[in-house]
Amino acid sequence: MRGFYIGRFQPYHNGHHRMVEEIAGEVDELVLGIGSAGDSHSPRNPFTAGERVMMVTKSVADLDVTTYAVPIEDLDRNSVWVSHVQSMSPAFEVAYSNNPLVIQLFSEAGVDVRQSPMFNRDVLEGAELRSRMIRGGDWRSLVPDPVVDVVEEVGGIERIQRVSDTDSNGDAASDPE
């Protein structure tokens, strides 16, 4: 059986990794959808799809499940989102998500959807990690070691700090007029 799990993975963190480990015990193969693949270089989405593919691929390399990392660009029409995902992904029998909209969309399309417990959600949350990166706080202990390597390789901390700065008018650098 092949499963599907989508996330923005901005960045891929220990909460994602625990969920992937749980899913890996239920499926033979796992497709990891890299959501919002077209977004990067902003405070909310600092990393490119390619960088996130590296984070995910390196982090799951030791798991005993075949994985495929597939970038999925956003589609602003929810009614056809599942068919868009299916067109970009290897076929799968079950989807995993805790996102209410994703659960609804897959359910309406007749896809079996399973939820998994979230792990330490108060800290293991992308916005918290990105905030720590911007402020120079501890984020390294909250991600798998390969993610630290990728973030350092691509200059991710400098990037997120720079795109989070504001100009003299208070406009975020990532929101050019």
Short mmCIF file of C-alpha atoms in Angstrom, two decimals:
data_model
loop_
_atom_site.label_atom_id
_atom_site.label_comp_id
_atom_site.label_asym_id
_atom_site.label_seq_id
_atom_site.Cartn_x
_atom_site.Cartn_y
_atom_site.Cartn_z
CA MET A 1 0.00 0.00 0.00
CA ARG A 2 1.22 3.50 -0.84
CA GLY A 3 0.36 6.45 1.38
CA PHE A 4 0.48 10.20 0.80
CA TYR A 5 1.41 12.90 3.31
CA ILE A 6 1.56 16.57 2.33
CA GLY A 7 3.16 19.45 4.17
CA ARG A 8 4.84 22.73 3.40
CA PHE A 9 7.84 21.57 5.45
CA GLN A 10 9.04 25.15 6.04
CA PRO A 11 11.19 23.61 7.46
CA TYR A 12 10.75 19.84 7.89
CA HIS A 13 10.85 19.35 11.69
CA ASN A 14 10.76 16.62 14.32
CA GLY A 15 6.93 16.71 14.43
CA HIS A 16 6.78 15.94 10.72
CA HIS A 17 9.42 13.28 11.19
CA ARG A 18 7.53 11.54 13.98
CA MET A 19 4.39 11.50 11.82
CA VAL A 20 6.37 10.05 8.90
CA GLU A 21 7.78 7.37 11.20
CA GLU A 22 4.24 6.47 12.32
CA ILE A 23 2.95 6.35 8.73
CA ALA A 24 5.96 4.27 7.64
CA GLY A 25 4.72 1.50 9.94
CA GLU A 26 1.42 1.33 8.05
CA VAL A 27 2.45 1.57 4.39
CA ASP A 28 4.90 -0.05 1.98
CA GLU A 29 5.69 3.19 0.18
CA LEU A 30 5.17 6.84 1.10
CA VAL A 31 4.74 9.87 -1.11
CA LEU A 32 5.75 13.08 0.65
CA GLY A 33 4.04 16.00 -1.05
CA ILE A 34 6.05 19.21 -0.79
CA GLY A 35 3.18 21.71 -0.66
CA SER A 36 3.28 25.31 -1.84
CA ALA A 37 6.16 24.27 -4.08
CA GLY A 38 6.15 27.56 -5.98
CA ASP A 39 6.61 29.69 -2.86
CA SER A 40 10.01 30.65 -1.42
CA HIS A 41 12.06 33.55 -0.10
CA SER A 42 9.36 34.91 2.21
CA PRO A 43 9.01 34.86 6.00
CA ARG A 44 6.27 32.17 5.79
CA ASN A 45 7.94 30.15 3.01
CA PRO A 46 11.68 30.81 3.18
CA PHE A 47 12.89 27.61 1.52
CA THR A 48 12.56 26.55 -2.12
CA ALA A 49 10.86 23.31 -3.14
CA GLY A 50 14.25 21.87 -4.06
CA GLU A 51 15.68 22.73 -0.64
CA ARG A 52 12.68 21.12 1.05
CA VAL A 53 13.05 18.02 -1.14
CA MET A 54 16.64 17.79 0.14
CA MET A 55 15.53 18.23 3.77
CA VAL A 56 12.87 15.54 3.51
CA THR A 57 14.85 13.07 1.40
CA LYS A 58 17.92 13.19 3.63
CA SER A 59 15.81 13.00 6.82
CA VAL A 60 13.89 9.88 5.77
CA ALA A 61 16.83 8.05 4.14
CA ASP A 62 17.24 5.66 7.09
CA LEU A 63 13.56 4.75 7.39
CA ASP A 64 12.51 1.29 6.27
CA VAL A 65 10.04 2.52 3.66
CA THR A 66 10.42 3.60 0.05
CA THR A 67 9.70 7.32 -0.16
CA TYR A 68 9.09 9.74 -3.01
CA ALA A 69 9.34 13.51 -2.45
CA VAL A 70 7.06 15.26 -4.93
CA PRO A 71 6.72 19.06 -5.22
CA ILE A 72 3.07 20.15 -5.40
CA GLU A 73 2.33 23.71 -6.49
CA ASP A 74 -0.62 25.53 -4.98
CA LEU A 75 -3.89 25.58 -6.83
CA ASP A 76 -6.41 28.22 -5.84
CA ARG A 77 -9.43 26.06 -6.70
CA ASN A 78 -10.13 23.69 -3.84
CA SER A 79 -12.75 21.72 -5.79
CA VAL A 80 -10.06 20.32 -8.12
CA TRP A 81 -7.12 20.27 -5.70
CA VAL A 82 -7.18 16.49 -5.10
CA SER A 83 -7.10 15.72 -8.83
CA HIS A 84 -4.21 18.20 -9.15
CA VAL A 85 -2.33 16.39 -6.36
CA GLN A 86 -3.07 13.01 -7.94
CA SER A 87 -1.79 14.24 -11.31
CA MET A 88 1.54 15.26 -9.74
CA SER A 89 2.05 12.18 -7.56
CA PRO A 90 2.50 8.44 -7.88
CA ALA A 91 -0.87 6.75 -7.26
CA PHE A 92 -1.72 6.25 -3.57
CA GLU A 93 -4.45 4.44 -1.64
CA VAL A 94 -4.53 6.48 1.57
CA ALA A 95 -3.78 10.08 2.53
CA TYR A 96 -2.58 11.24 5.93
CA SER A 97 -3.40 14.68 7.26
CA ASN A 98 -4.56 16.56 10.32
CA ASN A 99 -5.56 19.62 8.27
CA PRO A 100 -9.38 19.93 8.26
CA LEU A 101 -9.55 21.29 4.70
CA VAL A 102 -7.23 18.61 3.33
CA ILE A 103 -9.25 15.93 5.12
CA GLN A 104 -12.48 17.33 3.67
CA LEU A 105 -11.13 17.55 0.12
CA PHE A 106 -9.67 14.04 0.09
CA SER A 107 -12.82 12.62 1.71
CA GLU A 108 -15.07 14.27 -0.89
CA ALA A 109 -12.87 12.75 -3.62
CA GLY A 110 -13.33 9.29 -2.14
CA VAL A 111 -9.77 8.94 -0.82
CA ASP A 112 -9.31 7.13 2.50
CA VAL A 113 -7.91 9.71 4.96
CA ARG A 114 -6.20 8.86 8.23
CA GLN A 115 -5.15 11.20 10.99
CA SER A 116 -2.16 10.79 13.25
CA PRO A 117 -1.43 12.35 16.61
CA MET A 118 0.54 15.57 16.51
CA PHE A 119 3.75 15.62 18.52
CA ASN A 120 4.68 18.49 20.85
CA ARG A 121 2.62 20.83 18.64
CA ASP A 122 3.17 23.88 20.87
CA VAL A 123 6.87 23.88 19.90
CA LEU A 124 6.99 21.67 16.79
CA GLU A 125 5.21 24.08 14.51
CA GLY A 126 6.69 25.78 11.46
CA ALA A 127 5.87 29.33 12.55
CA GLU A 128 7.63 28.75 15.88
CA LEU A 129 10.72 27.36 14.17
CA ARG A 130 10.85 30.21 11.67
CA SER A 131 10.45 32.73 14.50
CA ARG A 132 13.36 31.13 16.34
CA MET A 133 15.46 31.28 13.16
CA ILE A 134 14.70 34.99 12.75
CA ARG A 135 15.46 35.79 16.41
CA GLY A 136 18.57 33.62 16.58
CA GLY A 137 16.94 31.18 19.02
CA ASP A 138 17.34 27.41 19.28
CA TRP A 139 15.75 25.73 16.29
CA ARG A 140 18.40 23.08 15.63
CA SER A 141 17.16 20.79 18.42
CA LEU A 142 13.69 20.74 16.81
CA VAL A 143 14.67 19.39 13.39
CA PRO A 144 16.46 16.25 12.16
CA ASP A 145 20.23 16.72 11.72
CA PRO A 146 20.03 16.61 7.89
CA VAL A 147 17.71 19.65 7.99
CA VAL A 148 20.32 21.62 9.94
CA ASP A 149 22.85 20.69 7.25
CA VAL A 150 20.56 21.83 4.41
CA VAL A 151 19.60 25.11 6.14
CA GLU A 152 23.28 25.88 6.71
CA GLU A 153 24.26 24.85 3.17
CA VAL A 154 21.74 27.23 1.57
CA GLY A 155 22.28 30.14 3.97
CA GLY A 156 18.73 29.71 5.24
CA ILE A 157 19.11 31.66 8.48
CA GLU A 158 20.54 34.71 6.73
CA ARG A 159 17.81 34.43 4.10
CA ILE A 160 14.87 34.26 6.51
CA GLN A 161 16.32 37.09 8.59
CA ARG A 162 16.78 39.24 5.49
CA VAL A 163 13.33 38.61 4.01
CA SER A 164 11.77 39.25 7.42
CA ASP A 165 13.37 42.70 7.75
CA THR A 166 11.25 45.75 7.05
CA ASP A 167 12.22 48.83 5.12
CA SER A 168 11.97 52.35 6.53
CA ASN A 169 8.23 52.45 5.70
CA GLY A 170 7.56 49.34 7.75
CA ASP A 171 6.90 47.22 4.65
CA ALA A 172 8.24 43.71 4.75
CA ALA A 173 11.11 43.21 2.34
CA SER A 174 9.31 40.17 0.95
CA ASP A 175 6.29 42.23 -0.10
CA PRO A 176 7.60 44.44 -2.94
CA GLU A 177 5.10 46.90 -4.33
#
